[in-house]
Tab-separated table of C-alpha atoms and ligand atoms in Angstrom:
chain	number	residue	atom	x	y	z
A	7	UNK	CA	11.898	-56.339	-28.628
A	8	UNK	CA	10.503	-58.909	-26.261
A	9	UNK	CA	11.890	-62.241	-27.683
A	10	UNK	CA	14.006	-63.593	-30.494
A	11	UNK	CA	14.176	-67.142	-31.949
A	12	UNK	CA	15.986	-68.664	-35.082
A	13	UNK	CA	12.823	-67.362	-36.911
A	14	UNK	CA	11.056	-64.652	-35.197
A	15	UNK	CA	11.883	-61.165	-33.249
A	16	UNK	CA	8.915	-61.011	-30.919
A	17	UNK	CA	7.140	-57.899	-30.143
A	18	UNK	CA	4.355	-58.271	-27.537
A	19	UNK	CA	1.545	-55.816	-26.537
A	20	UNK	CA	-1.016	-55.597	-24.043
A	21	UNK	CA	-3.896	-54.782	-27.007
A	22	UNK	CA	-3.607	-54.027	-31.072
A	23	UNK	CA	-5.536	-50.546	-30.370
A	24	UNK	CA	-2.369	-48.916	-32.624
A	25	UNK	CA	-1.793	-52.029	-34.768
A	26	UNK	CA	-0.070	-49.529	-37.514
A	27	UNK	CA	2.676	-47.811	-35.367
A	28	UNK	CA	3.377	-51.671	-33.480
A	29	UNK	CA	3.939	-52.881	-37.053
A	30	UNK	CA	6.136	-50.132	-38.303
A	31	UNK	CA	7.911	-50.075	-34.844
A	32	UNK	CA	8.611	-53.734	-35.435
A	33	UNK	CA	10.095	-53.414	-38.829
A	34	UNK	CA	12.131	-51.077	-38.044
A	35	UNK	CA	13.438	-53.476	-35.280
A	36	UNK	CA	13.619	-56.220	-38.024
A	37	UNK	CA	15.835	-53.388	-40.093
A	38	UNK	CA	17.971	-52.795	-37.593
A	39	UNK	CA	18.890	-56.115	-37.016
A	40	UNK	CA	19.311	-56.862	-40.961
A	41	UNK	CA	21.696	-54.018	-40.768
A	42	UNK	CA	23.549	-56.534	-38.475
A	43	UNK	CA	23.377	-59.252	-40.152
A	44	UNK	CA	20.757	-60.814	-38.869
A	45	UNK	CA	17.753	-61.933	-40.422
A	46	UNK	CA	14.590	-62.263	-38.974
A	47	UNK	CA	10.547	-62.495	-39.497
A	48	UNK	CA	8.094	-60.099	-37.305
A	49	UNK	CA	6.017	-61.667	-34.969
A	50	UNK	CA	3.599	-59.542	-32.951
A	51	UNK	CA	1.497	-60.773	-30.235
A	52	UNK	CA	-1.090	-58.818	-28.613
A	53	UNK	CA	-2.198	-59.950	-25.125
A	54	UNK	CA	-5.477	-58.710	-24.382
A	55	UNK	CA	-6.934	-59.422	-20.750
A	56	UNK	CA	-9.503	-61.718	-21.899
A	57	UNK	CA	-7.308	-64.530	-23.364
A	58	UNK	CA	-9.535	-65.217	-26.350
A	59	UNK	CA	-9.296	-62.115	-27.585
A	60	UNK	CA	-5.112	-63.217	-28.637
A	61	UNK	CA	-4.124	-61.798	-31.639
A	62	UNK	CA	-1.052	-62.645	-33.485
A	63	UNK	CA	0.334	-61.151	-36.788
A	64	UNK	CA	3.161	-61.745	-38.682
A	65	UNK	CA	5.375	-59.206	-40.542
A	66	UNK	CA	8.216	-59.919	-43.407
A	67	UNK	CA	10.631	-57.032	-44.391
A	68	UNK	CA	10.692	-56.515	-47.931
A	69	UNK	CA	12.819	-54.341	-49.720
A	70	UNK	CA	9.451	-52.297	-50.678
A	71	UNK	CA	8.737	-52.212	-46.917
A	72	UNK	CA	12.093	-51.093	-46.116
A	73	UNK	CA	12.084	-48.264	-48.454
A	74	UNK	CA	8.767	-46.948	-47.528
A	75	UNK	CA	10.188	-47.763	-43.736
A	76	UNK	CA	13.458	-45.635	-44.941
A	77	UNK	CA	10.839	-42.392	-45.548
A	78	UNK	CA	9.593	-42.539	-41.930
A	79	UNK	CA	13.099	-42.723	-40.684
A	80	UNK	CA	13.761	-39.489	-42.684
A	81	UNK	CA	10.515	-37.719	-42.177
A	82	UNK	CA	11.108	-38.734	-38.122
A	83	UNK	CA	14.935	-36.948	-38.581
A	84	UNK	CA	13.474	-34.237	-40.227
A	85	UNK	CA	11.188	-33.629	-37.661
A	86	UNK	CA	13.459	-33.969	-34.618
A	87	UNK	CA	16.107	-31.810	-36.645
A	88	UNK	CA	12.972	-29.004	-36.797
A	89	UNK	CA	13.044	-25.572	-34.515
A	90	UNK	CA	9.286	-25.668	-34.092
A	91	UNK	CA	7.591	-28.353	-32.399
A	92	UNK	CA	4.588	-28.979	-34.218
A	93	UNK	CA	0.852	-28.707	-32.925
A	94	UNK	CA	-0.627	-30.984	-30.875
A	95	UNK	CA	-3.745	-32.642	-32.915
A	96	UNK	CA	-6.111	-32.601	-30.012
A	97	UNK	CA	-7.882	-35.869	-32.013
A	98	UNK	CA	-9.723	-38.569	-29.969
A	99	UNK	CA	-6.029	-40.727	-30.773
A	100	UNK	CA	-4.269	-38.337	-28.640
A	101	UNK	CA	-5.911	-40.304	-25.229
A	102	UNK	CA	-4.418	-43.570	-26.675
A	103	UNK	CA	-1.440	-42.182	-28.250
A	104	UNK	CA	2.290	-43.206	-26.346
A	105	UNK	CA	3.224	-39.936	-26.612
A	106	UNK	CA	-0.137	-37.742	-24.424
A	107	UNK	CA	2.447	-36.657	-21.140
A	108	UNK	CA	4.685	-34.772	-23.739
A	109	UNK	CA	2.097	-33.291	-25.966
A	110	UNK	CA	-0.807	-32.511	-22.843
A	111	UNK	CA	1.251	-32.200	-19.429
B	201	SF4	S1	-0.787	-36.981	-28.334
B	201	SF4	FE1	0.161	-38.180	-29.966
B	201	SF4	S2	-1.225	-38.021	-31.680
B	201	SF4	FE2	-1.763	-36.394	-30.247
B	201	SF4	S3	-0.596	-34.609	-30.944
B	201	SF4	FE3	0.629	-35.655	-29.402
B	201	SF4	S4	1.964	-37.019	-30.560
B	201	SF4	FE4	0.307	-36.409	-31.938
């Protein structure tokens, strides 16, 4: 979470290479802080080196969103709750993915 205003939580990024998991990342930031009370829009920038390049996209959390959001959470516990790790893909995603030091070193 990078900034919040009266109407947006801000998530920036330095490119939208994994536009999917920054969106679902971010709603689950906007859930979290509904589960506080507070009520907020998605905003997510992504900052790309060449200025013009800018991208900005804007998220609401819907109660359809938040119950497909709600099987991620539970697929994610399920997963970490697991005695197997599972096997790494070895896709061309893996190079980008957040995750490459745990799965490859
Ligand atoms: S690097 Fe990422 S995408 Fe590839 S197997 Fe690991 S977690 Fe999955």
């Amino acid at each position: 979470m990078d900034k919040i205003t009266k109407e947006y939580l801000t998530e920036v990024k330095k490119s939208d290479a994994d536009i999917n998991a920054s969106k679902w990342q971010l709603l689950f930031y906007l859930k979290v802080l509904k589960s506080k009370g507070i009520i907020r829009k998605g905003k997510l920038e992504c900052v790309e080196k060449k200025k013009s390049d800018n991208k900005i996209y804007y998220f609401e959390l819907t109660d359809e969103i938040e119950q497909e959001l709600e099987t991620y959470i539970n697929d994610i516990e399920k997963l970490i709750s697991n005695e197997t790790i599972p096997d790494v893909l070895n896709k061309p995603k893996c190079k980008k993915c957040a995750y490459y030091e745990y799965c490859y070193i």
